Coordinates of C-alpha atoms in Angstrom, one line a residue:
Chain A
M1 CA -68.3 18.5 -29.2
D2 CA -69.2 22.5 -29.2
S3 CA -66.1 23.3 -27.3
W4 CA -63.1 21.2 -26.3
S5 CA -60.9 20.8 -23.2
P6 CA -58.4 23.8 -22.2
Y7 CA -56.2 21.0 -22.3
V8 CA -56.6 19.4 -25.4
V9 CA -56.6 22.9 -27.1
G10 CA -53.5 23.5 -25.4
A11 CA -51.8 20.4 -26.4
G12 CA -53.0 21.0 -30.2
I13 CA -51.1 24.3 -30.2
G14 CA -48.5 22.6 -28.7
V15 CA -48.4 20.1 -31.3
L16 CA -48.8 22.5 -34.2
S17 CA -45.7 24.6 -33.0
W18 CA -43.6 21.2 -33.5
I19 CA -45.1 21.1 -37.1
A20 CA -44.4 24.9 -37.8
F21 CA -41.1 24.6 -36.4
L22 CA -40.5 21.7 -38.5
L23 CA -42.0 22.3 -41.6
S24 CA -41.2 26.1 -41.8
D25 CA -38.6 26.5 -39.5
R26 CA -40.6 29.6 -38.1
P27 CA -42.3 29.9 -34.7
L28 CA -46.0 31.0 -34.6
G29 CA -46.7 34.1 -34.2
A30 CA -49.9 36.6 -34.8
S31 CA -48.9 40.5 -34.6
T32 CA -46.2 40.5 -37.6
A33 CA -49.2 39.8 -39.9
F34 CA -50.9 43.3 -38.7
A35 CA -47.7 45.2 -39.4
K36 CA -47.3 43.7 -42.7
S37 CA -51.2 45.1 -43.3
A38 CA -50.1 48.4 -42.1
G39 CA -47.5 48.2 -44.5
M40 CA -49.7 47.3 -47.7
I41 CA -52.0 50.0 -47.0
E42 CA -49.0 52.5 -46.6
S43 CA -47.5 51.0 -49.5
A44 CA -50.8 51.7 -51.7
I45 CA -51.1 55.1 -50.0
N46 CA -47.4 56.3 -51.2
R47 CA -45.1 53.5 -52.7
E48 CA -42.1 55.4 -52.5
N49 CA -42.4 56.6 -48.8
A50 CA -43.3 53.1 -47.7
D51 CA -40.5 51.5 -49.9
Q52 CA -37.9 53.9 -48.0
M53 CA -39.5 53.3 -44.1
S54 CA -36.8 51.2 -42.3
Y55 CA -39.7 49.2 -40.4
Y56 CA -40.5 48.0 -43.8
Q57 CA -37.3 46.6 -45.0
K58 CA -37.6 44.3 -41.7
I59 CA -40.8 43.7 -41.9
K60 CA -41.8 42.9 -45.6
P61 CA -45.3 44.0 -46.3
K62 CA -46.5 41.2 -48.5
I63 CA -48.7 38.2 -48.4
D64 CA -46.5 35.6 -47.1
W65 CA -46.4 32.7 -44.2
Q66 CA -46.9 35.4 -41.4
W67 CA -50.0 37.1 -43.2
M68 CA -51.8 33.8 -43.9
I69 CA -51.5 32.5 -40.4
V70 CA -53.8 35.2 -39.3
F71 CA -56.1 34.9 -42.5
G72 CA -56.2 31.3 -41.4
M73 CA -56.9 31.9 -38.2
I74 CA -60.0 33.9 -39.1
I75 CA -61.1 30.8 -41.5
G76 CA -60.3 28.3 -39.3
S77 CA -62.4 30.1 -36.2
L78 CA -65.4 30.8 -38.8
L79 CA -65.3 26.9 -39.6
S80 CA -64.9 25.7 -35.9
S81 CA -67.9 28.2 -35.1
F82 CA -70.5 27.2 -37.9
L83 CA -69.4 23.7 -37.4
S84 CA -70.7 24.1 -33.8
G85 CA -73.8 26.2 -34.9
R86 CA -72.1 29.1 -33.2
L87 CA -71.3 31.2 -35.6
A88 CA -73.4 34.8 -34.9
V89 CA -72.8 38.1 -35.4
L90 CA -71.9 39.8 -32.4
I91 CA -71.7 43.5 -31.5
V92 CA -71.0 44.6 -27.8
P93 CA -69.8 41.2 -25.9
P94 CA -72.4 40.7 -22.9
I95 CA -69.9 41.3 -20.8
F96 CA -68.9 44.7 -22.0
A97 CA -72.4 45.4 -22.1
E98 CA -72.9 45.1 -18.7
A99 CA -70.3 46.9 -17.5
F100 CA -70.3 50.0 -19.7
G101 CA -73.6 49.5 -21.7
A102 CA -75.0 48.1 -25.0
D103 CA -73.8 51.0 -27.3
A104 CA -72.2 49.9 -30.4
L105 CA -70.2 53.0 -31.1
F106 CA -69.2 53.3 -27.8
R107 CA -67.7 49.5 -27.6
F108 CA -66.7 50.3 -31.0
A109 CA -64.2 53.4 -29.9
I110 CA -62.9 51.3 -26.9
A111 CA -62.2 48.3 -29.3
L112 CA -60.3 50.9 -31.8
I113 CA -58.3 52.4 -28.8
G114 CA -57.3 48.9 -27.5
G115 CA -56.4 47.5 -30.5
I116 CA -54.1 50.9 -31.2
L117 CA -52.4 49.9 -28.0
I118 CA -52.0 46.4 -29.0
G119 CA -50.6 47.0 -32.2
L120 CA -48.0 49.5 -30.8
G121 CA -47.1 47.6 -27.9
A122 CA -47.1 44.3 -29.8
R123 CA -44.3 45.8 -32.3
W124 CA -42.3 47.9 -29.1
A125 CA -41.9 44.4 -27.6
D126 CA -41.3 42.5 -31.0
G127 CA -44.2 39.8 -30.4
C128 CA -47.7 39.4 -28.7
T129 CA -49.2 36.3 -26.8
S130 CA -48.4 33.8 -29.5
G131 CA -45.2 34.9 -30.4
H132 CA -43.6 35.6 -27.2
G133 CA -46.4 34.0 -24.8
I134 CA -46.6 30.5 -26.5
S135 CA -43.5 30.1 -28.9
G136 CA -41.3 32.1 -27.0
T137 CA -41.8 30.8 -23.9
L138 CA -41.8 27.2 -25.1
Q139 CA -38.2 27.9 -26.3
L140 CA -37.4 28.7 -22.9
S141 CA -36.5 32.3 -24.4
L142 CA -35.9 34.6 -21.1
V143 CA -36.7 37.5 -23.2
S144 CA -40.2 36.0 -23.9
W145 CA -40.6 34.9 -20.4
I146 CA -40.2 38.5 -19.3
A147 CA -42.8 39.6 -22.2
V148 CA -45.4 37.4 -21.0
V149 CA -45.3 38.4 -17.6
C150 CA -45.4 42.5 -18.7
F151 CA -48.4 41.3 -20.7
F152 CA -50.2 39.9 -18.0
V153 CA -49.2 42.3 -15.2
S154 CA -50.3 45.4 -17.4
G155 CA -53.5 43.6 -18.7
I156 CA -54.5 42.6 -15.3
A157 CA -54.1 46.1 -13.7
V158 CA -55.5 47.7 -16.2
A159 CA -59.0 45.3 -16.3
A160 CA -58.9 45.8 -12.6
L161 CA -59.0 49.6 -13.5
I162 CA -61.3 49.6 -16.2
F163 CA -63.9 47.2 -14.6
G164 CA -63.6 49.2 -11.2
L165 CA -65.1 51.9 -13.1
G166 CA -67.8 49.9 -14.4
I167 CA -71.2 50.1 -13.3
K168 CA -71.5 46.6 -11.6
Chain B
M1 CA -31.4 20.7 -41.8
P2 CA -33.9 18.5 -43.1
F3 CA -37.1 19.6 -44.6
E4 CA -34.8 22.7 -46.6
T5 CA -37.0 22.1 -50.0
I6 CA -39.8 22.6 -48.3
R7 CA -38.9 25.3 -46.0
S8 CA -37.1 27.1 -49.1
N9 CA -40.8 27.0 -51.1
G10 CA -42.2 30.0 -51.2
R11 CA -45.8 28.7 -52.4
A12 CA -45.6 25.4 -50.4
Q13 CA -45.2 28.2 -47.2
V14 CA -47.6 30.5 -48.3
A15 CA -50.0 27.5 -48.2
L16 CA -48.7 26.1 -45.1
G17 CA -49.2 29.2 -43.1
F18 CA -52.8 29.6 -44.4
L19 CA -53.3 25.7 -43.0
F20 CA -51.4 26.6 -39.5
G21 CA -53.6 29.7 -39.2
V22 CA -56.8 27.6 -40.1
I23 CA -55.8 24.9 -37.6
F24 CA -55.0 27.6 -34.6
G25 CA -58.2 29.5 -35.0
F26 CA -60.2 26.4 -35.3
L27 CA -58.4 25.4 -31.8
L28 CA -59.0 29.1 -30.4
Q29 CA -62.7 28.9 -31.0
K30 CA -63.0 25.2 -30.0
G31 CA -61.1 26.4 -26.5
G32 CA -63.6 29.4 -25.8
L33 CA -60.6 31.6 -26.4
T34 CA -62.6 33.7 -29.1
D35 CA -64.9 34.6 -26.7
Y36 CA -64.1 38.4 -24.6
G37 CA -65.5 36.9 -21.4
V38 CA -63.1 34.4 -21.4
I39 CA -60.0 36.5 -22.2
V40 CA -61.5 39.7 -20.0
G41 CA -62.4 36.8 -17.2
Q42 CA -58.6 36.1 -17.2
L43 CA -57.0 39.1 -16.3
Q44 CA -59.8 39.6 -14.1
L45 CA -58.6 36.4 -12.4
T46 CA -62.2 34.8 -12.5
D47 CA -61.6 32.4 -15.4
F48 CA -58.3 30.7 -16.3
T49 CA -58.9 29.1 -19.6
V50 CA -56.4 31.5 -21.3
V51 CA -53.8 30.5 -18.8
R52 CA -55.1 26.8 -18.9
V53 CA -54.4 26.8 -22.5
M54 CA -51.1 28.8 -22.5
L55 CA -49.4 26.9 -20.1
T56 CA -50.6 23.1 -21.5
A57 CA -49.2 24.6 -25.2
I58 CA -46.0 25.6 -23.6
L59 CA -45.5 22.2 -22.0
V60 CA -46.5 20.1 -25.1
G61 CA -44.7 22.5 -27.7
M62 CA -41.5 23.0 -25.2
I63 CA -40.8 19.0 -25.1
G64 CA -41.4 18.5 -28.7
I65 CA -39.4 21.4 -29.7
H66 CA -36.3 20.0 -27.5
I67 CA -36.5 16.7 -28.6
M68 CA -36.5 17.7 -32.2
R69 CA -33.9 20.1 -31.8
S70 CA -31.4 17.8 -30.1
A71 CA -32.3 15.3 -33.1
G72 CA -31.0 18.2 -35.5
L73 CA -34.5 18.3 -37.3
V74 CA -35.1 22.0 -35.7
R75 CA -33.3 25.2 -34.4
L76 CA -34.5 27.8 -32.2
H77 CA -35.2 30.9 -33.1
I78 CA -35.0 33.1 -29.7
K79 CA -35.9 37.0 -30.2
P80 CA -33.5 39.6 -28.7
G81 CA -34.8 42.1 -26.3
S82 CA -34.3 44.9 -23.9
I83 CA -36.1 46.9 -20.6
G84 CA -37.1 49.5 -23.2
S85 CA -38.7 47.5 -25.6
T86 CA -39.7 44.2 -24.4
V87 CA -41.0 45.6 -20.8
I88 CA -42.4 48.9 -22.0
G89 CA -43.7 47.1 -25.1
G90 CA -45.3 44.5 -23.0
L91 CA -46.8 46.8 -20.9
I92 CA -48.4 48.8 -23.5
F93 CA -49.7 45.9 -24.8
G94 CA -51.1 44.6 -21.8
A95 CA -52.6 47.7 -21.5
G96 CA -54.5 47.3 -24.8
F97 CA -55.2 43.3 -24.5
A98 CA -57.2 44.2 -21.2
I99 CA -59.3 47.7 -23.1
L100 CA -60.0 45.5 -26.3
G101 CA -60.3 42.0 -24.6
Y102 CA -58.8 40.0 -27.3
C103 CA -55.1 39.7 -28.5
P104 CA -54.0 39.9 -32.1
G105 CA -54.6 36.3 -32.9
T106 CA -57.9 35.9 -30.7
A107 CA -59.3 39.3 -32.4
A108 CA -58.8 37.2 -35.7
A109 CA -60.6 34.2 -34.2
A110 CA -63.1 36.2 -32.8
F111 CA -64.0 38.4 -35.7
G112 CA -64.1 34.7 -37.5
S113 CA -66.7 33.2 -35.3
G114 CA -68.9 36.5 -35.7
A115 CA -67.7 39.2 -33.4
I116 CA -67.4 42.8 -35.2
D117 CA -65.9 44.2 -32.1
A118 CA -63.1 42.5 -32.5
L119 CA -62.9 43.7 -36.4
V120 CA -62.7 46.9 -35.1
G121 CA -60.0 46.0 -33.0
M122 CA -58.2 44.4 -35.9
V123 CA -58.1 47.5 -37.5
G124 CA -56.8 49.4 -34.5
I125 CA -54.0 46.8 -34.5
I126 CA -52.8 47.9 -37.8
I127 CA -53.0 51.5 -37.1
G128 CA -50.9 50.9 -34.1
A129 CA -48.6 48.6 -35.9
G130 CA -48.4 51.3 -38.6
M131 CA -47.9 54.0 -36.1
F132 CA -44.9 52.0 -34.6
A133 CA -43.4 51.5 -38.3
R134 CA -43.4 55.5 -38.6
L135 CA -41.8 56.2 -35.2
Y136 CA -39.5 53.0 -35.7
P137 CA -36.5 55.4 -36.6
V138 CA -36.8 57.3 -34.1
L139 CA -37.6 54.9 -31.3
N140 CA -35.1 52.5 -32.6
R141 CA -32.3 55.0 -31.4
S142 CA -33.2 55.5 -28.4
V143 CA -36.0 53.8 -25.9
L144 CA -35.5 50.2 -28.0
K145 CA -32.1 50.1 -27.3
W146 CA -32.3 51.2 -23.5
G147 CA -31.3 48.1 -21.0
P148 CA -30.5 45.2 -23.2
L149 CA -31.6 41.9 -21.7
P150 CA -29.7 39.0 -22.0
E151 CA -30.4 37.4 -25.4
G152 CA -30.4 33.1 -25.2
T153 CA -32.3 30.4 -23.8
I154 CA -32.7 30.3 -20.0
P155 CA -30.4 27.1 -19.7
E156 CA -28.1 28.8 -21.9
L157 CA -28.2 31.9 -19.9
I158 CA -27.6 30.0 -16.4
G159 CA -25.1 27.7 -18.0
I160 CA -27.0 24.6 -17.1
R161 CA -28.2 21.6 -19.7
P162 CA -31.6 22.2 -21.0
I163 CA -32.8 19.4 -19.9
I164 CA -32.6 20.1 -16.2
V165 CA -34.7 23.4 -17.3
I166 CA -37.4 21.6 -19.3
A167 CA -38.0 19.1 -16.4
A168 CA -38.6 21.9 -13.5
V169 CA -40.6 24.0 -16.2
A170 CA -42.8 21.1 -16.8
V171 CA -43.1 20.0 -13.0
L172 CA -44.2 23.6 -12.5
I173 CA -46.5 23.8 -14.9
V174 CA -47.8 20.6 -14.0
A175 CA -48.0 22.0 -10.6
V176 CA -50.1 25.2 -11.5
L177 CA -52.4 23.4 -13.8
R178 CA -53.5 20.9 -10.5
W179 CA -53.6 24.1 -8.5
L180 CA -56.0 25.6 -11.2
S181 CA -58.0 22.7 -11.3
F182 CA -59.2 22.2 -7.3

């Protein structure tokens, strides 16, 4: 089966969150790993400077449970797409190309800008679509429900803006 | 708490993190959430796959976690927040989400399935997180502290039994999912 029902996938993620709470005493999240990577790079450039940064005293820049989640996600998706014969190099997504053209450099520049805002915003809000959007909301955390509403309100508004500007 | 041995075993946790990540990434790819078109389609309100997956995950996760909690098997991990942190950060995140067309987890999974633009996005996320770390001392003295939000779960904050909120949220999620499938 190449693709699964969103209900099966959602239920699978729900069950995965049970196991993560049970065996690791932690909620699943993705964005912390990116801060750890940033800290490891910072540390490789200037160890003393990185050690003194208060954020990296809070979020330890090392390869641990959190970091392995995101590394594992790359491998899991590689495995899944390979098994269903869908593993293929993609440079510019068709929907993007249709709206803004197939120039790879333009897509990469946009992806980089979007990524920077995500990294900044996810750490600013202390969580992303996984940490707040799934793990926080399922615990019925008020803060996480507010966060996920903000993610989607802003995402919907900005998507309307950029695709409204696209040549469609 | 049970499972203390495995929870405090650093090596086992690194292996478990990897295993959980593999399953998570596998599921996201199978669900089509590694597809830029699916994510952007959700934000354009033309494709509701993302909402279907998220709401189902919340429904199943919520019920299981709260049952295990009342059995004393797990504890909750509720993050504190404020208007300045949660709302402003959330709005910045949402803008990036629409511009990149992936979120941190789906970017990693999309890269795994061959999307090079998602890898560029991941580099951007690392840069953005690094920028935040640099700004953190200043932000943490100012904007992140603005308008603290009440800390806790919704049932704790309104002072009713969790089971009532769980039941209400479950009914609401099922109603939304049914409405979306018409």
